[in-house]
Every structure is written in C-alpha cells, then in structure tokens.
XYZ file of C-alpha atoms in Angstrom:
649
model
C -22.235 43.927 -19.287
C -24.257 46.261 -17.290
C -26.911 45.823 -14.648
C -30.792 46.395 -15.330
C -32.391 45.376 -12.092
C -31.858 43.375 -8.739
C -34.828 41.657 -7.028
C -35.189 39.942 -3.705
C -37.759 37.037 -3.442
C -39.506 36.263 -0.156
C -39.155 32.717 1.191
C -42.894 32.034 1.089
C -42.945 32.506 -2.832
C -45.993 34.383 -2.737
C -45.072 37.895 -1.855
C -43.880 40.136 -4.700
C -40.382 40.683 -5.119
C -38.539 43.457 -3.959
C -37.071 45.169 -7.212
C -34.471 47.680 -7.609
C -34.131 49.111 -11.192
C -30.902 50.438 -12.613
C -30.226 52.570 -15.613
C -27.603 51.324 -17.929
C -24.819 53.696 -19.380
C -25.841 56.267 -16.527
C -25.081 57.389 -13.085
C -27.296 55.492 -10.578
C -27.555 56.843 -6.905
C -29.264 54.901 -4.032
C -29.381 57.421 -1.167
C -30.895 57.019 2.277
C -30.481 56.845 5.964
C -28.275 54.479 7.798
C -29.157 50.797 8.346
C -31.584 50.533 5.418
C -29.695 47.884 3.650
C -27.912 50.028 0.963
C -24.414 48.445 1.413
C -25.906 44.983 1.152
C -26.797 45.612 -2.615
C -23.241 45.624 -3.611
C -22.780 42.210 -1.651
C -25.888 40.711 -3.268
C -24.856 41.621 -6.974
C -21.342 40.249 -6.041
C -22.982 37.002 -4.995
C -25.444 36.660 -7.998
C -22.343 37.254 -10.175
C -21.162 33.536 -9.075
C -19.131 34.273 -5.796
C -18.624 30.989 -3.960
C -18.828 32.571 -0.393
C -21.386 35.305 -0.475
C -20.502 36.901 2.932
C -24.119 37.916 3.232
C -25.289 39.751 6.468
C -27.102 37.381 9.083
C -29.786 39.749 9.731
C -33.202 40.551 8.105
C -32.195 39.668 4.791
C -31.306 36.429 5.749
C -34.326 35.819 7.784
C -36.722 36.862 5.052
C -35.185 36.326 1.366
C -35.190 33.032 -0.356
C -33.797 34.064 -3.785
C -31.756 36.771 -5.221
C -31.872 37.617 -9.067
C -29.906 39.913 -11.004
C -30.978 40.854 -14.505
C -28.079 42.138 -16.637
C -27.723 43.340 -20.229
C -24.640 42.731 -22.706
C -23.390 44.982 -25.524
C -25.305 42.905 -28.233
C -28.548 43.871 -26.222
C -29.101 40.151 -25.217
C -30.062 39.787 -21.567
C -29.305 37.366 -18.924
C -31.057 36.318 -15.375
C -28.430 35.176 -12.919
C -30.346 33.932 -9.627
C -29.088 32.291 -6.466
C -30.935 30.822 -3.668
C -30.306 31.939 0.142
C -27.165 29.885 1.224
C -28.071 27.423 3.758
C -24.448 27.344 4.963
C -21.228 29.144 4.362
C -21.780 28.755 0.695
C -23.692 27.196 -2.084
C -23.327 26.267 -5.548
C -26.991 26.351 -6.888
C -28.089 28.560 -9.363
C -30.838 29.727 -11.885
C -30.020 30.936 -15.288
C -32.089 32.335 -18.135
C -31.103 33.980 -21.242
C -33.104 35.986 -23.699
C -33.501 39.362 -25.889
C -34.485 42.749 -24.693
C -37.945 41.447 -23.686
C -36.509 39.254 -20.790
C -37.387 40.520 -17.471
C -37.215 39.292 -13.909
C -38.914 35.780 -13.470
C -41.989 35.052 -11.120
C -41.369 33.709 -7.962
C -42.709 30.177 -8.954
C -40.196 30.119 -11.805
C -37.163 30.071 -9.628
C -35.770 26.667 -9.349
C -32.199 25.485 -9.396
C -31.346 24.518 -13.084
C -27.729 25.076 -12.960
C -24.521 25.712 -10.591
C -22.311 28.591 -9.880
C -19.524 27.176 -12.015
C -21.904 27.163 -14.951
C -23.073 30.651 -14.226
C -19.300 32.019 -14.113
C -18.561 30.066 -17.382
C -21.577 31.476 -19.042
C -20.808 34.897 -17.896
C -17.178 34.824 -19.032
C -17.938 33.545 -22.502
C -20.659 36.350 -22.949
C -18.009 39.019 -21.603
C -15.678 37.667 -24.268
C -13.206 36.386 -21.855
C -10.817 34.120 -23.764
C -10.147 30.623 -22.982
C -7.280 31.649 -21.018
C -5.576 29.151 -18.582
C -3.070 31.241 -16.684
C 0.171 29.628 -16.158
C 2.459 30.915 -13.423
C 6.156 31.668 -14.148
C 8.550 28.499 -13.658
C 9.178 28.120 -10.040
C 6.405 29.938 -8.647
C 4.786 28.559 -5.561
C 1.084 29.068 -6.975
C -1.302 26.913 -8.978
C -2.547 27.622 -12.584
C -6.238 28.712 -12.996
C -8.581 29.772 -15.700
C -9.345 33.405 -15.945
C -12.995 34.207 -15.690
C -15.608 36.734 -14.310
C -14.403 35.870 -11.025
C -11.133 37.978 -11.638
C -12.773 40.525 -13.984
C -15.636 41.372 -11.027
C -12.661 42.585 -8.699
C -12.362 45.750 -10.769
C -16.308 46.180 -10.369
C -16.822 46.830 -6.571
C -15.550 49.137 -3.834
C -17.288 48.529 -0.545
C -17.128 51.036 2.109
C -13.921 49.558 3.799
C -12.099 49.304 0.718
C -12.911 52.674 -1.043
C -11.366 54.564 2.074
C -8.368 52.016 2.437
C -4.999 53.619 2.566
C -3.287 50.012 1.661
C -5.428 48.278 -1.001
C -6.950 49.918 -4.160
C -9.086 46.579 -5.425
C -12.100 44.708 -4.187
C -10.852 41.717 -1.787
C -7.321 42.681 -2.328
C -6.666 41.805 1.341
C -7.857 38.380 1.278
C -5.541 35.213 0.844
C -4.473 34.959 -2.621
C -6.442 37.742 -4.317
C -3.679 40.282 -4.695
C -1.532 37.866 -6.661
C -4.499 36.826 -8.525
C -5.177 40.394 -9.516
C -1.472 41.063 -10.359
C -1.566 38.005 -12.648
C -4.779 38.866 -14.570
C -4.747 42.666 -14.745
C -2.193 42.644 -17.703
C -4.771 40.321 -19.618
C -7.860 42.460 -18.871
C -5.757 45.675 -19.883
C -4.828 43.825 -23.159
C -1.043 43.530 -22.487
C -1.275 39.765 -22.235
C -3.301 36.969 -23.733
C -3.593 33.207 -24.145
C -0.491 33.454 -26.781
C 1.726 35.223 -24.439
C 0.791 32.857 -21.672
C 1.013 29.702 -23.994
C 4.691 30.876 -25.084
C 5.805 31.539 -21.506
C 4.526 28.134 -20.429
C 6.418 26.650 -23.467
C 9.435 28.683 -22.525
C 9.284 27.232 -18.948
C 8.996 23.614 -20.466
C 11.898 24.491 -22.913
C 14.135 25.761 -20.049
C 13.470 22.632 -17.932
C 14.267 20.549 -20.721
C 17.310 22.450 -21.389
C 18.401 21.878 -17.664
C 17.400 18.069 -18.016
C 19.697 17.838 -21.185
C 22.676 19.597 -19.556
C 22.225 17.349 -16.348
C 22.059 14.224 -18.691
C 25.497 15.325 -20.306
C 27.230 16.232 -17.172
C 26.154 13.020 -15.413
C 27.455 11.140 -18.305
C 30.870 12.714 -18.440
C 31.030 12.416 -14.565
C 30.379 8.671 -14.878
C 32.800 8.307 -17.667
C 35.518 9.772 -15.576
C 34.552 7.475 -12.684
C 34.619 4.503 -14.991
C 37.986 4.853 -15.863
C 39.013 4.810 -12.065
C 36.433 2.165 -11.069
C 36.152 -0.191 -14.017
C 39.338 -2.206 -13.122
C 38.012 -2.514 -9.647
C 34.938 -4.033 -11.044
C 36.957 -6.277 -13.406
C 38.906 -7.724 -10.519
C 35.812 -8.261 -8.451
C 34.220 -10.251 -11.383
C 37.384 -12.274 -11.876
C 37.529 -13.162 -8.012
C 34.169 -14.550 -8.380
C 34.930 -16.784 -11.382
C 32.892 -14.335 -13.939
C 36.040 -13.834 -15.878
C 39.330 -15.622 -16.754
C 42.549 -14.915 -18.372
C 42.210 -11.177 -17.443
C 45.298 -9.126 -18.276
C 47.491 -7.549 -15.558
C 46.808 -4.041 -16.920
C 44.079 -4.128 -19.475
C 43.354 -0.814 -21.421
C 40.008 1.314 -21.200
C 38.652 -0.442 -24.380
C 39.514 -3.909 -22.765
C 37.762 -2.875 -19.425
C 34.509 -2.078 -21.215
C 34.766 -5.455 -23.098
C 35.859 -7.473 -19.923
C 32.875 -5.800 -18.044
C 30.232 -6.789 -20.842
C 31.545 -10.315 -20.751
C 31.107 -10.538 -16.911
C 27.735 -9.220 -17.322
C 26.812 -11.652 -19.877
C 28.252 -14.609 -17.883
C 25.747 -17.079 -16.224
C 26.037 -17.847 -12.449
C 26.693 -21.514 -11.353
C 23.364 -23.322 -10.840
C 22.343 -26.351 -9.056
C 19.212 -28.393 -9.216
C 16.619 -26.565 -7.528
C 15.240 -29.610 -5.486
C 13.057 -28.681 -2.891
C 14.312 -30.992 -0.040
C 11.729 -29.768 2.614
C 9.388 -32.774 2.014
C 12.486 -35.415 2.076
C 13.882 -33.899 5.366
C 10.232 -33.997 6.745
C 9.819 -37.752 5.751
C 13.267 -38.525 7.317
C 12.371 -36.656 10.558
C 8.884 -38.668 10.755
C 10.800 -41.713 10.172
C 13.442 -41.034 12.801
C 10.821 -40.207 15.379
C 8.835 -43.513 14.662
C 12.053 -45.695 14.823
C 13.160 -44.120 18.089
C 9.651 -44.885 19.653
C 9.873 -48.367 18.110
C 13.218 -48.782 19.669
C 12.015 -47.410 23.018
C 9.164 -50.277 22.687
C 11.785 -52.938 22.326
C 13.865 -51.986 25.102
C 10.736 -52.069 27.267
C 9.912 -55.438 26.199
C 13.425 -56.824 26.646
C 13.539 -55.432 30.171
C 10.065 -57.123 30.870
C 11.405 -60.333 29.467
C 14.547 -60.130 31.908
C 12.298 -59.392 34.778
C 10.120 -62.266 33.931
C 13.065 -64.710 33.811
C 14.511 -63.193 37.145
C 11.241 -63.746 38.727
C 11.133 -67.207 37.142
C 14.346 -68.236 38.558
C 13.461 -67.079 42.059
C 10.204 -68.775 41.877
C 11.825 -72.143 40.884
C 14.609 -71.872 43.334
C 12.012 -71.392 46.241
C 10.241 -74.571 44.956
C 13.332 -76.667 44.842
C 13.919 -75.549 48.519
C 10.289 -76.367 49.894
C 10.392 -79.861 48.172
C 13.780 -80.557 49.732
C 12.241 -79.871 53.083
C 9.065 -81.638 52.222
C 10.818 -84.960 51.194
C 11.868 -85.500 54.826
C 8.252 -86.476 55.383
C 9.130 -89.719 53.620
C 11.108 -91.050 56.582
C 8.040 -91.346 58.999
C 6.717 -94.494 60.020
C 3.758 -95.238 62.088
C 3.617 -91.649 62.949
C 1.763 -91.184 59.729
C -1.332 -92.221 61.345
C -1.253 -89.861 64.382
C -4.341 -87.977 65.089
C -3.679 -84.368 63.904
C -6.561 -82.891 65.999
C -4.910 -83.780 69.342
C -1.690 -82.039 70.593
C 1.261 -84.710 70.451
C 2.819 -83.100 73.539
C 0.037 -82.548 75.913
C -2.674 -84.563 74.251
C -5.026 -81.766 74.318
C -7.558 -81.230 71.491
C -6.489 -78.560 69.110
C -8.882 -75.521 67.946
C -7.569 -76.083 64.415
C -6.301 -79.700 63.235
C -2.755 -79.784 61.652
C -2.451 -80.985 58.154
C -2.049 -84.704 58.035
C 0.865 -86.472 56.480
C -1.171 -87.368 53.416
C -1.957 -83.731 53.090
C 1.814 -82.731 53.002
C 2.626 -85.644 50.644
C -0.086 -84.296 48.249
C 1.187 -80.864 48.431
C 4.483 -81.969 47.735
C 3.517 -83.914 44.498
C 1.689 -80.577 43.526
C 4.704 -78.493 43.879
C 6.750 -80.973 42.023
C 4.484 -80.753 38.900
C 4.441 -76.978 38.975
C 8.455 -76.942 39.222
C 8.490 -79.266 36.039
C 5.988 -76.855 34.383
C 8.075 -73.772 35.167
C 11.390 -75.398 33.789
C 9.695 -76.271 30.645
C 8.741 -72.280 29.952
C 12.644 -71.163 30.407
C 13.252 -72.024 26.526
C 10.166 -70.225 25.457
C 11.382 -66.902 27.190
C 14.917 -67.374 25.792
C 13.545 -67.665 22.216
C 11.225 -64.544 22.679
C 14.088 -62.688 23.982
C 16.404 -63.481 21.176
C 13.677 -62.565 18.516
C 13.098 -59.072 20.499
C 16.818 -58.384 20.421
C 17.043 -59.189 16.473
C 14.026 -56.713 15.908
C 15.641 -53.910 17.903
C 18.936 -54.316 16.099
C 16.894 -54.047 12.665
C 15.358 -50.837 14.028
C 18.680 -49.665 15.317
C 20.120 -50.056 11.834
C 17.472 -48.425 10.104
C 17.876 -45.371 12.764
C 21.515 -45.091 11.844
C 20.695 -45.211 8.052
C 18.322 -42.467 8.872
C 20.770 -40.411 10.573
C 23.214 -40.729 7.765
C 20.493 -39.569 5.321
C 19.790 -36.340 7.370
C 23.426 -35.660 7.711
C 23.660 -35.799 4.017
C 20.825 -33.400 3.673
C 22.379 -30.996 6.081
C 25.576 -31.116 3.800
C 23.627 -30.594 0.903
C 21.756 -27.615 2.386
C 25.110 -26.094 3.325
C 26.410 -26.427 -0.258
C 23.334 -24.938 -1.476
C 23.571 -22.016 0.723
C 27.223 -21.443 -0.134
C 26.125 -21.332 -3.915
C 23.323 -19.041 -3.143
C 25.861 -16.786 -1.342
C 28.149 -16.928 -4.427
C 25.404 -16.325 -6.806
C 24.280 -13.193 -4.667
C 27.836 -12.017 -4.673
C 27.865 -12.456 -8.414
C 24.274 -10.780 -8.855
C 25.650 -7.829 -6.746
C 28.693 -7.392 -8.912
C 26.933 -7.804 -12.153
C 24.341 -5.286 -10.761
C 27.195 -2.738 -10.171
C 28.541 -3.504 -13.753
C 25.307 -3.048 -15.251
C 24.621 0.442 -13.304
C 28.169 1.301 -14.282
C 27.661 0.651 -17.882
C 24.049 2.097 -18.012
C 25.459 5.446 -16.306
C 28.622 5.568 -18.479
C 28.004 6.171 -22.117
C 30.022 5.446 -25.207
C 31.649 8.219 -27.095
C 28.626 7.987 -29.452
C 26.328 8.585 -26.650
C 28.314 11.593 -25.365
C 27.890 13.111 -28.766
C 24.353 12.401 -28.910
C 23.754 14.125 -25.681
C 25.697 17.101 -26.647
C 23.593 17.440 -29.781
C 20.445 17.220 -27.648
C 21.528 19.948 -25.209
C 22.442 21.998 -28.203
C 18.924 21.588 -29.908
C 17.256 22.459 -26.279
C 19.348 25.501 -26.090
C 18.289 26.764 -29.480
C 14.735 26.016 -28.782
C 14.701 27.828 -25.456
C 16.706 30.859 -27.100
C 14.158 31.062 -29.769
C 11.165 31.011 -27.256
C 13.103 33.631 -25.045
C 13.076 35.892 -28.297
C 9.318 35.534 -28.642
C 8.762 36.146 -24.975
C 11.013 39.259 -25.155
C 9.128 40.397 -28.081
C 5.749 40.175 -26.212
C 7.464 42.083 -23.118
C 4.211 41.746 -20.962
C 5.556 43.658 -18.124
C 6.561 46.615 -20.453
C 3.216 46.597 -22.352
C 1.273 46.524 -18.876
C 3.253 49.600 -17.901
C 2.435 51.338 -21.291
C -1.425 50.588 -20.705
C -1.036 51.790 -16.996
C 0.724 54.820 -18.192
C -2.516 55.616 -20.531
C -4.622 54.840 -17.445
C -2.497 57.312 -15.512
C -3.449 60.183 -17.999
C -7.107 60.330 -16.834
C -6.029 59.570 -13.222
C -3.517 62.686 -13.226
C -6.052 64.964 -14.781
C -8.859 64.002 -12.427
C -6.920 63.968 -9.377
C -5.791 67.614 -10.007
C -9.487 68.492 -10.683
C -10.367 67.155 -7.189
C -7.309 68.899 -5.769
C -6.360 65.824 -3.876
C -3.552 65.900 -1.533
C -0.131 65.913 -3.453
C -1.630 65.952 -6.706
C -0.697 69.569 -7.628
C 2.966 68.716 -7.379
C 2.704 65.185 -9.226
C 3.780 64.803 -12.655
C 1.831 61.566 -12.944
C -0.898 59.700 -10.845
C -0.767 56.034 -11.590
C -1.812 52.560 -10.652
C 1.501 50.384 -9.489
C 0.894 46.760 -10.447
C 3.525 45.752 -7.746
C 1.952 47.655 -5.137
C -1.534 47.323 -6.383
C -2.065 50.863 -5.032
C -2.043 54.373 -6.407
C 1.446 56.177 -6.493
C 2.248 59.850 -7.060
C 5.507 60.481 -9.352
C 7.091 63.858 -8.475
C 10.195 65.489 -9.377
C 11.413 64.686 -5.801
C 10.674 60.917 -6.062
C 7.770 58.516 -5.787
C 4.973 58.975 -3.125
C 2.608 55.999 -2.589
C -0.879 56.450 -1.256
C 0.450 54.862 2.172
C 2.143 58.153 2.640
C -0.789 60.386 1.896
C -3.132 61.331 4.805
C -6.778 62.178 5.185
C -9.487 59.505 4.312
C -11.033 62.223 1.743
C -7.567 61.921 -0.267
C -7.681 57.968 -0.004
C -11.391 58.166 -1.358
C -10.481 60.518 -3.936
C -7.706 58.530 -5.287
C -9.722 55.249 -5.347
C -12.486 57.214 -7.394
C -10.189 58.659 -10.160
C -8.148 55.344 -10.129
C -11.221 53.008 -10.896
C -12.716 55.766 -13.356
C -9.678 56.080 -15.190
C -9.307 52.246 -15.481
C -12.870 51.631 -16.548
C -12.704 54.333 -19.008
C -9.484 52.609 -20.574
C -11.351 49.234 -20.337
C -14.376 50.462 -22.359
C -12.414 52.500 -24.975
C -10.352 49.278 -25.597
C -13.483 47.088 -25.381
C -11.853 44.749 -22.736
C -13.976 41.742 -21.202
C -14.671 43.242 -17.917
C -18.290 44.268 -16.821
C -19.026 47.965 -17.655
C -20.166 48.937 -14.332
C -18.642 50.149 -10.755
C -20.574 49.893 -7.888
C -19.455 52.190 -4.865
C -20.435 52.003 -1.413
C -20.292 55.281 0.897
C -17.614 57.235 -0.971
C -18.634 60.228 0.968
C -18.114 58.753 4.302
C -14.949 60.585 4.974
C -16.997 63.886 5.153
C -19.473 62.971 7.715
C -19.492 61.770 11.443
C -19.420 58.085 11.898
C -22.449 56.379 10.846
C -24.684 59.586 10.248
C -28.357 58.843 10.391
C -28.890 61.229 7.260
C -26.286 63.076 5.816
C -28.255 65.313 3.782
C -29.198 66.895 7.246
C -25.484 67.705 8.260
C -24.773 71.546 7.628
C -21.115 71.845 8.167
C -19.934 69.166 5.825
C -17.752 70.074 3.181
C -20.403 69.836 0.550
C -18.417 71.505 -2.044
C -15.999 68.805 -2.441
C -18.838 66.226 -2.184
C -20.555 67.871 -5.152
C -17.278 67.839 -6.814
C -16.778 63.997 -6.332
C -20.309 63.189 -7.638
C -19.829 65.590 -10.549
C -16.803 63.866 -11.667
C -18.779 60.448 -11.437
C -21.384 61.904 -13.659
C -19.148 63.402 -16.070
C -17.228 60.119 -16.652
C -20.413 58.270 -17.300
C -21.138 60.922 -19.777
C -17.618 60.750 -21.185
C -17.983 56.870 -21.786
C -21.323 57.548 -23.994
C -23.468 54.932 -22.444
C -20.613 52.061 -22.264
C -20.093 52.607 -18.483
C -22.513 52.494 -15.610
C -21.761 53.657 -12.107
C -23.935 52.865 -9.015
C -23.354 54.646 -6.008
C -25.009 53.818 -2.213
C -24.322 56.767 -0.246
C -26.045 58.890 2.388
C -25.602 62.053 0.566
C -28.559 63.614 -1.321
C -27.598 66.705 -3.274
C -30.222 69.316 -4.495
C -28.618 69.597 -8.091
C -30.660 68.581 -10.872
C -28.312 66.118 -12.403
C -27.976 64.552 -8.971
C -31.653 64.042 -8.620
C -32.110 62.825 -12.177
C -29.694 60.016 -11.097
C -31.291 59.048 -7.951
C -32.919 55.574 -8.327
C -33.961 55.272 -4.784
C -34.359 57.638 -1.802
C -34.589 55.406 1.408
C -35.676 58.022 3.748
C -39.159 58.580 5.582
C -41.778 60.315 3.521
C -43.919 63.050 4.565
C -46.027 60.609 6.584
C -43.462 59.003 8.278
C -43.102 55.766 6.340
C -39.793 54.375 6.091
C -38.192 52.796 2.797
C -35.483 50.005 2.985
C -34.184 47.202 0.980
C -36.340 44.983 2.979
C -40.285 46.093 2.832
C -41.721 46.693 6.241
C -44.594 44.038 5.432
C -41.922 41.350 5.073
C -41.057 41.747 8.803
C -44.463 41.536 9.748
C-alpha cells in the first residue's frame, strides 16, 4: 500500500479542498520554511489510517478543516479512499470509506458523509494489506491481554516524526507511549515472517496443555494427600458417627477397608425425624385464651367484691333501722301529751318559728321505717344466691385457666424436645458432611490409577506441543531475519560514516531493546551510548530503510511507505526559518542522507515510497525531481502552506 494524495476539506463544504499529491514508488520531498504545516502531514496521514486518538494540533488546521481524506493504492492497482471528519473531542470513531479501480480519485466535498467507523476502516485496510486473521495470544502468565494484529501495529513501522527520528532511546513510532513497546515486540516477528497464526495457535495450545498438566498433577497430589489423611482421620469420623447413633456394632479396631464401609454406612443413615408440626398457631390460640380467661377471672373478682360491699352496706343499713325503730317505739308510751300543740314551746310557751313534728308524724315515720326494714331483709337471700353463682362461674374460669397453663407447659416441653432433636440432626448433618467431603476427596485405588493415567496423557500432550513450538523457534527465526535486515543496515551505516560504524562487525535492530545496536569485537554498543544527534538520525534512517527493504522483498503485510519528518534537523539551528539559506551547514552529509533515501527507493523498484518533510532544498537534479511541494514565498512574496491563505480570511 502506498499513498497517492492527501486532501483537506474546508468546514464550509464549498471551498475547493487543499490537495497534496504523492508519487508512488518514489522519493517525495516536501520542503519549505518553518511553521507552514509540513510536520502535520505525517500526523494527518496517521489519523486517516484509523488512529483512535488523532493528536492533531489545535491551531489553524483545527479551526478551518472539516474532513481529512487519504487516497491510497495497493499492489493489485486497486484504490481506496480513507476519510475522517475533524474530531470534536479527544477522538472520533466516524469515517468515510470508498473503494475502486485506478480511476478512483478524491471525493467532492458534498460526497463526504459518515458511512463507516474507524474499526471497520482498520479492518478493511488490514484485509487488503494481507494481514491474516491473527489473534496474538501472550505467553502463559503474561500480564497483558490478547489482541488482533492489524494496520494499527503495521503503521508503527511507517512513521518517524521529528522527535522520534532523533531519539537516542526509541527506534519506532509511538514506542514511548504506554503499551506500545510491548505491542511492537509482540508483532514485529509476525511482520518479519518469523511467526504467524499457526505458531501463535500452537503456543496458545501449549499454554493450555501445560495448565492442564499442572491441574492433573494437582489432582493426583491432592488425592494421594487425602488418602493418607483418611488413614489417620477415618477412624475418628467413625467414632463420631457412632456417638451420634449413626453406627452400631463398630469393631474396636476396624481395618481401612472396614472404615470406608462404615463411613459409607454412616453417610447413608437417615437422621431421626419428628412430625414437622407447626405449633405456632396452637401456641397463639392458647395465649389468646389465657389472656381472655384472666380478664374474665378479674371481672368475677370485681363482681364478688361488689357483692361483698353490697352485703356490708345492707347489714349496716338494717342495723341502723333497727336502732332507730327501737328509739321511736318509746313514743307509744305517751298519753294526753299526744295532743300537745307542736307550734308552742312546752317549756316557755312561746311560739316556735318552725313547728316540731307531731306524734302522729313520728308514728307514721316509724311505720314507714318498719316497712323498709322488712323489704331490706327480703333482699339478703337474693344477694347470697348471686354471690354463690359468681363464685361457681369464677371457679370454672380458674379451672380452665389451670388447664390452659398445663397445655402451654406441654407445648414448651415439646419445643425443647424438638430443639434437642434439631441440634442432634445438625450434629449428624455436620458429621455426614465431613464424611462426604472426606470420601469425595479420598479416591479409591481405581481413582488414583485413573488420575495417574490422566497425568501421563497430559504430560505426553504437552511434550508433543513443546516439540512443535521448539521446531518453530520464533525467537531464533526472528533473530535470523533481523540479521538479514542488519546486512543493509551495516552497509549503509558505513556508507554514511556514522559514529562507531567503521569498527562494527554488524549494525542491527535489537528486539529486546527496540533500538539499534552495534556489534564490535570489543562488545556490543547500543545507540544510547553513541553521541551526536546526527548519528541518532543516521542510524534511524538506515534501520528503517533496511527494515522496509526486507519487508518489500519478502512481500510482508506492512504498508510500502515511510514518512520522515525533519531528518536533517541535527544540521541546522533550532527551528530554522529556511534551511536552504544556511551556508555553514554540513551540506555534504545532508546530501549523503537524501542520496541514500533516493538510492533505496530505486533499489526497491517501485515497491517502496518515501515521503520526507524537511527544511532542506538541495540543488541537485534528482532532489528537485523528488520535490512535490516547495512551501516558500515565491518571487512576488506569496506564501505557500498546508492551509491556503484564503482559508484564513
């Protein structure tokens, strides 16, 4: 896969897009002054290839662009448009995809609508690149998750931004981000052709087989350990079962075979049961009845007390009547005095303000009292009869209350018996549970034999898979292929006269370090111990050029382009306005770097494309033929940049 064009579409949808065309199978150089947007080209291409977090600059690009579109071509000459809308936040999943033949070109602004998403875009690209359905499975015990190999990992070998190409510690794109270094280590063997789905599947199966082997080993060891424990604990369980009545006639010293038989017998014994009667309703009835009887008994006691008070008051009343009658009977002894004028005082013969009662009045009162006394004496037998009736009813209630108490005590005793029975059954269940667990864990001799056989089968299966994995020997095959890559790296490092290359027997990529290492007779020298940014950039160049040359020659599923941002930055002052105007730069070395890029492209016969964004602008004809854009002011002072000036108006 190579790039044909990159387009930026204005938000208004009417302005013509800003299009940057690339030449496939050739060196493409985008040169110009600083702050013209050259570095953003790499970031936009990375975003169009499906990157989730675009990391686009929040400047004029974000303020004016609505869509980004990339036109790519494949080895079969088919084409594909990969477009992504401007993200509204940290990321976006929306995408536009269109496929076609050699006539397919960039879409019109009104054609750009979301018809897919980033996941589908990555899947389509992966399939067209020829990336197999490869689900990478980390080694057993690794603390990372499995993932599907896709364009997301392949694209890491296609970019070098200005911070990465001059790095002394990291060789690949986004290597310093969390998890990326391990992803590169996991997938580089596949992209080199040293590993594939078959090897990954065998390694995954080997891991499962080894886990199965360890599980079979644990089961056998557990069975043997529990069998030994049963020899010591089995008799104790038998005695516990005997104590709870689960076993009878147990020998004083039973043998192991008898112990197993007795334990199975205890396990099969049924616990004692009782009628599962729910007495809560009966207990409630008795309590309600007891409450009513006590209330009735209290009512009878109050009624009897009222009768007693009535009798006492009656006796006091009749006694008083007898006393008064006896006093009034003395009036019967009067003679002529009965006719005395009661309105005159008999002592002083003076008129009284209130006349005294006459003898006739007193006689009538005496007669009335005598009648009331007779009536009161007739009520005494009635009160006695009522009292005896109340006492009889009270005795009946008291008897019923006594019987109620007896029934409640019987229920309480029944509850206690049921509780004791439940406690017994709980002890029995606990013992039977211990026996069941012991018998389950303790296998018979046949079980031990079966577990030994299972372990032997698991060991044999794991050994077979280990032999297959050893035959694959992915690590060794990866090193062999990296050694092929190192041939080109060594020759080109010596050609550029990079630091330490003259004494090196080999310049190679270390999969462990993910960096360049020099092998010398005196020992290995990593890039981290080599000074000068010029050397760091040079070794990055030879590493990626040699890697892509190997990938192209072996038709590996990695995009056939390499984008480099500012590969000559080490030769100029920090952020030069226009490097082409700097006279004291090491132009000989700069020319050598670009000449190597041009030669490697030619070496790959159209299968490899290099896109460089840089400040340099060499006068050589081959360099000028490679220039696809010169973003410097023209003779009239008109400035050219990624974002057209008319977009900023």
